[in-house]
Coordinates of C-alpha atoms in Angstrom, one line a residue:
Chain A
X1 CA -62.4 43.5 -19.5
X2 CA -64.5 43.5 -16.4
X3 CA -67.1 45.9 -14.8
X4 CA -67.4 46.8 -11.6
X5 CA -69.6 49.3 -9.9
X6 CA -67.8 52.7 -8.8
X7 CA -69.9 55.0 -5.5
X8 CA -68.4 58.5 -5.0
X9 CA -68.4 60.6 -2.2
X10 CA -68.3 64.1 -0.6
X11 CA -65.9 66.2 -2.8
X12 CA -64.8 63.4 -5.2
X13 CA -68.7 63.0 -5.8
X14 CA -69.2 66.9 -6.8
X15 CA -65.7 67.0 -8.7
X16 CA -66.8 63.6 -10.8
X17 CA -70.1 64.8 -11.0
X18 CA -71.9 61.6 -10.3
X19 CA -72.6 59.0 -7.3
X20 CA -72.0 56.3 -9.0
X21 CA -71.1 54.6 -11.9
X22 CA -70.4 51.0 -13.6
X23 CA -67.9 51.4 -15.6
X24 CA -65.4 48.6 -17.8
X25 CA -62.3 47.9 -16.4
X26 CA -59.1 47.4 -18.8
X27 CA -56.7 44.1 -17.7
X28 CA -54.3 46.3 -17.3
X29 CA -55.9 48.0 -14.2
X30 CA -55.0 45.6 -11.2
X31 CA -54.7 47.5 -8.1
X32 CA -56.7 50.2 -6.4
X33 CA -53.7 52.5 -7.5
X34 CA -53.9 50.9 -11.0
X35 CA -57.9 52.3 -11.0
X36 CA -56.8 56.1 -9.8
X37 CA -54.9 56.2 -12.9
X38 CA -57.2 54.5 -15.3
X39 CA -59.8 57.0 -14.3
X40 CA -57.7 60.0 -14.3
X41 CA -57.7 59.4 -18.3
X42 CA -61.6 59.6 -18.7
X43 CA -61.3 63.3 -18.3
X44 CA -61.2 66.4 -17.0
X45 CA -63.5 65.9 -13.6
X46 CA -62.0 62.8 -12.9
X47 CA -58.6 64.1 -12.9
X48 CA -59.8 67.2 -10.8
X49 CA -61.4 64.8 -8.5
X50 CA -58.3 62.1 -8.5
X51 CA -55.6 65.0 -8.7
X52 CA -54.0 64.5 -5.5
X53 CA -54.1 60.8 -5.8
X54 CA -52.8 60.2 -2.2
X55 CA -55.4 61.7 -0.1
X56 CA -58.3 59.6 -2.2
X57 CA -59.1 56.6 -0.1
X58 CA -60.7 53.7 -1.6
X59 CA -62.6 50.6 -0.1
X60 CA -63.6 47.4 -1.9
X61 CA -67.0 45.9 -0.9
X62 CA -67.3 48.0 2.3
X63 CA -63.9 47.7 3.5
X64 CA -61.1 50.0 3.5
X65 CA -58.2 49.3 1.2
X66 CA -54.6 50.4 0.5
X67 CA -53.9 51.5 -2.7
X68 CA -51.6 48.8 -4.0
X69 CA -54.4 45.9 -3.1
X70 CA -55.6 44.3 -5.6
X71 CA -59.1 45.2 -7.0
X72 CA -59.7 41.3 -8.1
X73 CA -63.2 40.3 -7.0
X74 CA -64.7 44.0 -6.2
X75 CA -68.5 44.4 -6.7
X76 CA -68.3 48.2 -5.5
X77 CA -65.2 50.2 -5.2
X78 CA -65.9 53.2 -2.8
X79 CA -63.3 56.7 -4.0
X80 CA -63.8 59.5 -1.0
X81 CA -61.9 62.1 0.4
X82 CA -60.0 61.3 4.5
X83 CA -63.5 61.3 6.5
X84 CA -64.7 63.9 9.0
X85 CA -67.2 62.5 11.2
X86 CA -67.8 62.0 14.8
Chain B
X1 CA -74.2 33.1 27.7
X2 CA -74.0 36.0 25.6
X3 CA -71.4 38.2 24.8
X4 CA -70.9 41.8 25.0
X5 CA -73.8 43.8 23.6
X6 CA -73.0 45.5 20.5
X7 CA -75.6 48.2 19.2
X8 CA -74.8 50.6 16.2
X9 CA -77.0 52.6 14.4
X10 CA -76.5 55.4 11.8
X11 CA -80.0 57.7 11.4
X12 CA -80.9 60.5 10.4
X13 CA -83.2 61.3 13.9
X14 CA -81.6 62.5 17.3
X15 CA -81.1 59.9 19.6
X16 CA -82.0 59.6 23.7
X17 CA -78.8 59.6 26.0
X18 CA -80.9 58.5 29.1
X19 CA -82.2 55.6 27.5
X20 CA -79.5 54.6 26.1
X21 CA -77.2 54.7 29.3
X22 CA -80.1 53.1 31.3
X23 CA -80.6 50.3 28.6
X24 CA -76.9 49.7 29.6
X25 CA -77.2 48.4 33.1
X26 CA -81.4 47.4 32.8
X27 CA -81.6 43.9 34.8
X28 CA -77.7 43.2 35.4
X29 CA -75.9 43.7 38.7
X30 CA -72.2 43.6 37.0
X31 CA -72.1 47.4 35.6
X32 CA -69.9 49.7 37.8
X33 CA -69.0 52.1 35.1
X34 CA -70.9 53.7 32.0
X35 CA -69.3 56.6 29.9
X36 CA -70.8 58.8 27.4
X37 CA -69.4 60.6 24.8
X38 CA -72.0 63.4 22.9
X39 CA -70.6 65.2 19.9
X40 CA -72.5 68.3 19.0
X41 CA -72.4 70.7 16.2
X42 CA -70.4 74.0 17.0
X43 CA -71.5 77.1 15.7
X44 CA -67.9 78.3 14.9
X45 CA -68.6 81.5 16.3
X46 CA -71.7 82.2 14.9
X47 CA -70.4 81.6 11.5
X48 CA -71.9 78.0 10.9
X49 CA -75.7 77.6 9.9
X50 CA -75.4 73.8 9.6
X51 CA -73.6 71.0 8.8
X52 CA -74.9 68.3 6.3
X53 CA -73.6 65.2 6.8
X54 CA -72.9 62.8 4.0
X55 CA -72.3 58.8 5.1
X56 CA -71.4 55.8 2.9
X57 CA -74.9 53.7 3.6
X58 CA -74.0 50.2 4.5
X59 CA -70.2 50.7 5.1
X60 CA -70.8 53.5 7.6
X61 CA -72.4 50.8 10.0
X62 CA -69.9 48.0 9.2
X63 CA -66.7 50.1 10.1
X64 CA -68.5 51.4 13.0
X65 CA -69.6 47.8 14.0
X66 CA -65.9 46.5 13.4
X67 CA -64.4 49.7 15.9
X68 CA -66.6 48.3 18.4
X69 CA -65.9 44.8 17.8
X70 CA -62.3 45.4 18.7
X71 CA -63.2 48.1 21.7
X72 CA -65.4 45.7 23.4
X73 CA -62.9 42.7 23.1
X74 CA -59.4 44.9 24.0
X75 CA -61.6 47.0 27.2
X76 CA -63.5 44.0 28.6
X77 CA -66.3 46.5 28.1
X78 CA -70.0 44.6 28.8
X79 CA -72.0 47.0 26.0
X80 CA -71.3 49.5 23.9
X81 CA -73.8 51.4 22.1
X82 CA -72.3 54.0 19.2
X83 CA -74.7 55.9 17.5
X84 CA -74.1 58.9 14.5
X85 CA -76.4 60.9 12.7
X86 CA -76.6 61.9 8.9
X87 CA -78.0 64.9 7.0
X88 CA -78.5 68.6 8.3
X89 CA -77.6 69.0 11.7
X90 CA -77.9 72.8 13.3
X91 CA -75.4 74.4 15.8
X92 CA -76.2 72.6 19.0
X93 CA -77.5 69.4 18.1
X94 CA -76.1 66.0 18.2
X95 CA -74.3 64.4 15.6
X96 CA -72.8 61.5 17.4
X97 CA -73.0 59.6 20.8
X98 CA -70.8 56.5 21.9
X99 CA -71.8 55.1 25.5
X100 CA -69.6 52.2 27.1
X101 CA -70.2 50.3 30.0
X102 CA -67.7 48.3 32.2
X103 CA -67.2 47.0 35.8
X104 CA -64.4 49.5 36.2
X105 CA -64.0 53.3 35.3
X106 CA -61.1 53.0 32.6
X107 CA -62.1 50.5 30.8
X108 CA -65.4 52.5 30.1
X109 CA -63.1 56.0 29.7
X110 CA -60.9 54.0 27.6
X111 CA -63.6 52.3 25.5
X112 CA -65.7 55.3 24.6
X113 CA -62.4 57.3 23.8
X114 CA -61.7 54.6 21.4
X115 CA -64.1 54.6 19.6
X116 CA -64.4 58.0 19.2
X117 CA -60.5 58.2 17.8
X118 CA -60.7 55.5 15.5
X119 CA -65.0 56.5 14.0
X120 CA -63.7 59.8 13.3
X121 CA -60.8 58.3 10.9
X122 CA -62.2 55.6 9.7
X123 CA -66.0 55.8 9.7
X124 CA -67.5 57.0 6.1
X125 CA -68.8 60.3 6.8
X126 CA -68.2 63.6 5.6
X127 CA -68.8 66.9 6.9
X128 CA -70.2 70.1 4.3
X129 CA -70.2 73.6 6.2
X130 CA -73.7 75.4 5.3
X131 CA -73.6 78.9 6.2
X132 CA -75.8 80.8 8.1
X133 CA -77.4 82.3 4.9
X134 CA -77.8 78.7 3.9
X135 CA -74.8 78.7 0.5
X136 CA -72.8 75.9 1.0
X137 CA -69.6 76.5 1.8
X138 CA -66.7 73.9 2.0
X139 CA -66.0 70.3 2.7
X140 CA -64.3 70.3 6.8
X141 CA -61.2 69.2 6.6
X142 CA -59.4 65.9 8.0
X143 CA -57.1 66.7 10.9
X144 CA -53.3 65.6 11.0
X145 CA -54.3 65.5 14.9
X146 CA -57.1 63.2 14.1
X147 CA -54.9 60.4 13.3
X148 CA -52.4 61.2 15.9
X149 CA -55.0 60.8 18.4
X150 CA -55.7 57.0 16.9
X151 CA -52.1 55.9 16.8
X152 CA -51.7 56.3 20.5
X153 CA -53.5 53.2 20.8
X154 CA -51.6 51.3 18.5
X155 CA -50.1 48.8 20.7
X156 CA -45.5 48.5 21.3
Chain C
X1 CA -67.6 86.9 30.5
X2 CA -68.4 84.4 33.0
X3 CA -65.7 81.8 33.3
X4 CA -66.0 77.7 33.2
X5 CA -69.5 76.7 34.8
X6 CA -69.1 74.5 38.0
X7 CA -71.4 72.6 39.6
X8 CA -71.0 70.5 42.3
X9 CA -73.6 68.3 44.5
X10 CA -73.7 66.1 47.4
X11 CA -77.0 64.6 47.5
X12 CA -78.9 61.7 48.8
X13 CA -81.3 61.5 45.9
X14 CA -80.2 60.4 42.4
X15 CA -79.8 62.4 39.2
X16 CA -80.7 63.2 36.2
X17 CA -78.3 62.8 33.4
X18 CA -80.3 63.7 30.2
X19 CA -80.7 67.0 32.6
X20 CA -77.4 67.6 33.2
X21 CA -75.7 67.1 29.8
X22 CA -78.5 69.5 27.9
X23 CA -77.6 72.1 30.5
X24 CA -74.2 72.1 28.8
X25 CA -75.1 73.2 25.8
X26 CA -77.8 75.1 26.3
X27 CA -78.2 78.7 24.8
X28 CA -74.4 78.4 23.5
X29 CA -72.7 77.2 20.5
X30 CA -69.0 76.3 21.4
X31 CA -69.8 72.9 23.3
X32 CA -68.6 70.4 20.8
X33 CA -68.1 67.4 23.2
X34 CA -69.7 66.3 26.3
X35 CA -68.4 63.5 28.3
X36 CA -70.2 62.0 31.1
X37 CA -69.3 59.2 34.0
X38 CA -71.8 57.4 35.5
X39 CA -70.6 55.3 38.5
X40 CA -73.0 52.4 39.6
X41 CA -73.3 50.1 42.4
X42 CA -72.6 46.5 41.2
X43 CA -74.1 43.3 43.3
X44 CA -70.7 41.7 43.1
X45 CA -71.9 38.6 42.1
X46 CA -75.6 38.7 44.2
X47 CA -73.2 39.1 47.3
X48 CA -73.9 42.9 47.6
X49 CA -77.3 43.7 49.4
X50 CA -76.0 47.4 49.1
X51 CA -73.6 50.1 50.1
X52 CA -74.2 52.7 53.1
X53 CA -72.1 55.6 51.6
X54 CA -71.1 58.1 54.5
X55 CA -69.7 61.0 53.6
X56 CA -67.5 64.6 55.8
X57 CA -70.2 67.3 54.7
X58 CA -68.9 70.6 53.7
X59 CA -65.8 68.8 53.1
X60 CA -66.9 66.5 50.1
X61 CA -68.3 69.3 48.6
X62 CA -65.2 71.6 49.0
X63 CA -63.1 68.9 47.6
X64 CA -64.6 68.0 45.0
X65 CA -64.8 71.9 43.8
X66 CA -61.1 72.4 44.1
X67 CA -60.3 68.9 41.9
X68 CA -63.0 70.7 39.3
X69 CA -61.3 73.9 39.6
X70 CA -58.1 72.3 38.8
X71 CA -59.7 70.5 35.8
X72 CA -61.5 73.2 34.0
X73 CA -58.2 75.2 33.9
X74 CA -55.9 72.3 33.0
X75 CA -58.4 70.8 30.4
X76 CA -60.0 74.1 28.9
X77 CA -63.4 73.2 29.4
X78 CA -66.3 74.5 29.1
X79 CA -68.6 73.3 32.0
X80 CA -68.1 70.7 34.7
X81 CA -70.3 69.2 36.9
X82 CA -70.0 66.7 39.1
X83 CA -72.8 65.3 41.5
X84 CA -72.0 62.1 44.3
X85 CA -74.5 60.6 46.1
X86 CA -74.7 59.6 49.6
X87 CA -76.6 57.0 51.9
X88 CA -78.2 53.7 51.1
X89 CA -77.5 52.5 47.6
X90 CA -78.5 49.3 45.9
X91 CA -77.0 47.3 43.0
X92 CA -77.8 49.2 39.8
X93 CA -78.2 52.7 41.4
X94 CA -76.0 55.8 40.5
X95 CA -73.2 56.6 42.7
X96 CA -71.6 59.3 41.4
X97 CA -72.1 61.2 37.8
X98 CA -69.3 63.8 36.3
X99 CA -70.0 65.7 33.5
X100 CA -67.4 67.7 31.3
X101 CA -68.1 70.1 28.1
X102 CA -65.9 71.6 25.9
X103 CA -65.0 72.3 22.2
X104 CA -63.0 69.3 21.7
X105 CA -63.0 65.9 22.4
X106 CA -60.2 65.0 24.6
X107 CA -60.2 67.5 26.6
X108 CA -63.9 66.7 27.5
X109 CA -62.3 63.2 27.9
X110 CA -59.2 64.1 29.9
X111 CA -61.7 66.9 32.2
X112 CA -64.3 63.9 33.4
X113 CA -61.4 61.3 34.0
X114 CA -59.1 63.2 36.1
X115 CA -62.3 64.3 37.9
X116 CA -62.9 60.8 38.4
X117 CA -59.3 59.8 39.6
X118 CA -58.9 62.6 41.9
X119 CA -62.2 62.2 43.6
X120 CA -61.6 58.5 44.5
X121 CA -58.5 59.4 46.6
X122 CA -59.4 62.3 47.9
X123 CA -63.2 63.3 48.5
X124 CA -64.3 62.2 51.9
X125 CA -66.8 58.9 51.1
X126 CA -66.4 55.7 52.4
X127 CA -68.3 52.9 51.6
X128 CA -69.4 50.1 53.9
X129 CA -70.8 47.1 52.3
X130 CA -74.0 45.8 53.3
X131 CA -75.3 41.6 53.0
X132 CA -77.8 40.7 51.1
X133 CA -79.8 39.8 54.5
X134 CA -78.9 43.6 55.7
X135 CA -76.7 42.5 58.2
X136 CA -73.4 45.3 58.0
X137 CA -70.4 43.8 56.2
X138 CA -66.7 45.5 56.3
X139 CA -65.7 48.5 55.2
X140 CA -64.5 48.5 51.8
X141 CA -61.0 48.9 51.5
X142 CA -59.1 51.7 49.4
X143 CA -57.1 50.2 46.3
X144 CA -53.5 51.3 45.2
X145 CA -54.9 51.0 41.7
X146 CA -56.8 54.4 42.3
X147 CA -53.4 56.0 43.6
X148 CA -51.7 55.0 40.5
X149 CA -54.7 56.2 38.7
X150 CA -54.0 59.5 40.1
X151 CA -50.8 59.7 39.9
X152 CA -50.5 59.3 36.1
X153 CA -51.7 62.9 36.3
X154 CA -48.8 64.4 37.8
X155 CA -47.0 66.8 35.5
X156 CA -43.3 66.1 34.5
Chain D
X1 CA -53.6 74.0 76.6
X2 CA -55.9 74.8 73.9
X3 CA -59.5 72.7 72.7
X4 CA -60.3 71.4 69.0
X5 CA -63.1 69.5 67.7
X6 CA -62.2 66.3 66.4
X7 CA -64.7 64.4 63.6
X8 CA -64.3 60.6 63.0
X9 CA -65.7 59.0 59.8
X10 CA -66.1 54.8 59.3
X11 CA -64.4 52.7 61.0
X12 CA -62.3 55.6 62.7
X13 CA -65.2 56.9 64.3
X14 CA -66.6 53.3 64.4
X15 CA -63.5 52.4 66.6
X16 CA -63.3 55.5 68.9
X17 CA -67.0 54.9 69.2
X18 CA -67.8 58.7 68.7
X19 CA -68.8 60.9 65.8
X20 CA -67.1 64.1 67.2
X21 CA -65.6 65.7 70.4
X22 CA -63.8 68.6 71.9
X23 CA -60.6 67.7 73.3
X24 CA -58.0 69.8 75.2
X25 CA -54.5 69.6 73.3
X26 CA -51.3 69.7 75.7
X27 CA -48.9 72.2 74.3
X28 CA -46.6 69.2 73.5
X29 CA -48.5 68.6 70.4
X30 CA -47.5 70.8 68.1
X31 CA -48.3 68.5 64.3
X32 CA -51.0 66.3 63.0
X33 CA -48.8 63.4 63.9
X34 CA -48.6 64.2 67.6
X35 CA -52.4 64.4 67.8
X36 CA -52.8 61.2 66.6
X37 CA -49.6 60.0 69.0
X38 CA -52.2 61.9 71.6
X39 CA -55.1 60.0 71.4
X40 CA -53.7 57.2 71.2
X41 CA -52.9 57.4 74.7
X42 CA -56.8 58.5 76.1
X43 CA -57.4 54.5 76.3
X44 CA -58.2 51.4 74.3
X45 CA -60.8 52.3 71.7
X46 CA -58.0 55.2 70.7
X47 CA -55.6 53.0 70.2
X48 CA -57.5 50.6 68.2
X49 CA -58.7 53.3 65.8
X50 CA -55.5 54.6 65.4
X51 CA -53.4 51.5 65.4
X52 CA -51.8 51.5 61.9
X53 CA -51.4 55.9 62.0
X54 CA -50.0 55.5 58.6
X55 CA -52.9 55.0 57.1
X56 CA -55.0 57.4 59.0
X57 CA -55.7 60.4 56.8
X58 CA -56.0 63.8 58.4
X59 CA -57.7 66.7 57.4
X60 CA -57.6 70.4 59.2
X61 CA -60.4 72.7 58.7
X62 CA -61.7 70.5 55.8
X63 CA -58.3 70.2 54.4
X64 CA -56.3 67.7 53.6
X65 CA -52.8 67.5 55.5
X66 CA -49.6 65.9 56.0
X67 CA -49.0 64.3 59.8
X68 CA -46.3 66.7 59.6
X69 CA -48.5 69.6 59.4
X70 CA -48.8 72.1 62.5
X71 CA -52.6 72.2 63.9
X72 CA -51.9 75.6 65.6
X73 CA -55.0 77.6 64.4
X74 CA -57.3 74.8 63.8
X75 CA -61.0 75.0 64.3
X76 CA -62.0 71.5 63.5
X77 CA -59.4 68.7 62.8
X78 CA -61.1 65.4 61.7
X79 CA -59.1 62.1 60.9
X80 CA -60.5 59.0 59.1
X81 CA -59.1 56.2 56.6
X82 CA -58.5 56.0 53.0
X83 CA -61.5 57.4 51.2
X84 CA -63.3 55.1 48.6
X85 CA -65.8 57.2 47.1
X86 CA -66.3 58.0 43.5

C-alpha cells in the first residue's frame, strides 16, 4: 500500500464531490488506468464521475499522462474532464 | 546572450494588450512582426451571463510554459507572452491573450496560432456556463474540431 | 443589419492598437477572437537609419478595401480594420496594423493573415531604405516569398 | 490621338525623373504593353525606367492590370515596380 494525493476538477470534482483527497493505493493498482478502476469501486460518485473512463484525463505531478503509464512515483494524480480554455 | 523571452501568467485580473505588444519590441531593433491573439467571452446570443473559469493552479502555468517552450523554438519567434484568466468572466471581457513577436510575419501568425491550438487542448482549464439569471448551467464542452485544429501541426 | 465593419486608413501618424481592438467588441457580444498584426520597422542590424515609405493615394486605400472585402466574406468575420502608414519611419515604429474579429479563432486568424499577404503584393507602398547617416540607400526589393505567400490562398 | 495622365512611383518615377504627366497616345497603342513599348521610345530616362517592362506593374484608374489590358477609356494610368508595403 501506498498513498498518494488525488486533485479533482470541473465535473469530476462536482460528480466526486471533493477537490481532493489522499487516499491508499492497493499493489494491485499500477497504471493510471489501473487507478480509474480502483476508484470506480469506492462508490457510487466515483463511478458517476469515472463512468466514461475514456474521456477522464489524468496527469501525474503536473504533467499529462496516458492511461496505461505507470503511476510509480506520483505525489499528485490530477482526474479532469478534456479542457475548454482559451 | 539571452534567449527568447518567455512570459506566462494565469490571473484572475484583465490584462493590458498595449503594454504587452509594446514590452515586445521596447529597446531592440530586430522585431518586424508582432501578432496578437484576444479571446473574449461570447454572449451566445444573449443567453450567457458568465462564464467561471476553473484552472488546475500550478499545472495550468507549466503546460502553458511548455506550449511556448516549443512555439518559440519551432517559429524562431524572439518573445512570446501568453496570458489566461481564471474565475467569472462577463460577455465581452477577456479570457485569454497570446502575443508573438518575430522578424517576419508568419512566424509571428504561426506562433500565436500555435499556441492558441495546443492551450485550448492541453492547458487545465475548464469552462461552467452561468446564465444570465445567475443558475449555473453546464460544463462547455470539448470540441472534436479542437483537436483537429492541433494535429495540423503535427509534423510528416 | 449592418454587415462586416471595415475600416481602412492610410496615415502618416501612428496608431493605436489598444483603440482599435476595443472598438471590436464594443457594445456587441458575438466577437469571440480578435487577431491583430502589427508590422514594425527593424534596424537590420544598426544598418537601417529608417525607411521613406511612399505610397499611390486613393489607390492604397482602394486596394486595401477590396483585399478586406474579399476577407470578411471569405473568413466570416466580424470586423476588419486595417491601417498602413506612410512617410518617414524609424526602427521600432509601426508600419502597418490589421485587425480581424470574429466568433472563432481561425477565422480571425485566417482574416488578418490573408490581409497581410495580399497587401504586400498588391497595395501601392514602396519602401526606400534610408543610412544611418541619412544619406538615401536603394530601394528595397520585392521578394518571391510574399508571392508564394499569396498564392497559398488561391482556391482549388 | 488621345491624352492620359501618367503617375510614376520609386524608382519609376525616380528614373523618368517626373511624378506625373499628360501625354498624347498615338492610336497605335492600343494595351498597357504598348504604352510602356511607347515611352520607351520619348528618350533615355524612359528607357531606363522601363528597361526590364516585365517587372513594371501597371495600374489603370487605380486598378491593377495585365500589359495585355486595353487603356481605351482611361483617365489616369500610372506604372511603378513591385510594391513592398505591408
Amino acid at each position: 500500500m501506498s498513498t498518494v494525493r488525488l486533485v479533482y476538477f470541473a465535473w469530476v470534482r462536482e460528480r466526486i464531490g471533493k477537490d481532493e483527497e489522499e487516499i491508499a493505493l492497493p499493489d494491485s493498482v499500477v497504471t493510471a488506468g489501473d487507478l480509474l478502476n480502483h476508484l470506480k469501486t469506492l462508490g457510487e460518485d466515483y463511478e458517476m464521475a469515472l463512468e466514461h473512463e475514456n474521456v477522464i484525463r489524468v496527469a501525474i505531478n503536473q504533467e499529462h499522462v496516458e492511461h496505461d503509464e505507470p503511476i510509480a512515483g506520483a505525489r499528485e494524480i490530477a482526474l479532469f474532464p478534456p479542457m475548454t480554455g482559451g | 546572450m539571452t534567449g527568447p523571452a518567455i512570459s506566462v501568467r494565469v490571473q484572475r485580473q484583465d490584462f493590458d494588450l498595449a503594454a504587452e505588444v509594446a514590452a515586445m519590441s521596447e529597446g531592440r531593433g530586430d522585431v518586424g512582426a508582432i501578432v496578437t491573439f484576444s479571446g473574449l467571452c461570447r454572449d451566445e446570443a444573449g443567453t450567457l451571463g458568465a462564464l467561471e473559469l476553473e484552472h488546475y493552479p500550478g499545472m495550468a502555468e507549466a503546460e502553458i510554459r511548455r506550449v511556448c517552450e516549443t512555439a518559440v523554438v519551432r517559429f524562431g519567434l524572439i518573445a512570446l507572452t501568453a496570458i489566461h484568466r481564471h474565475g467569472r468572466i462577463l460577455p465581452g471581457e477577456d479570457i485569454v491573450l497570446v502575443v508573438a513577436a518575430s522578424p517576419h510575419r508568419q512566424a509571428a501568425f504561426d506562433g500565436a496560432n500555435f499556441v492558441m491550438d495546443f492551450l485550448k487542448t492541453s492547458a487545465p482549464f475548464w469552462k461552467k456556463e452561468i446564465g444570465t439569471d445567475g443558475t449555473a448551467g453546464g460544463w462547455v464542452s470539448a470540441k472534436d474540431a479542437d483537436d483537429s485544429a492541433r494535429d495540423r501541426w503535427k509534423k510528416d
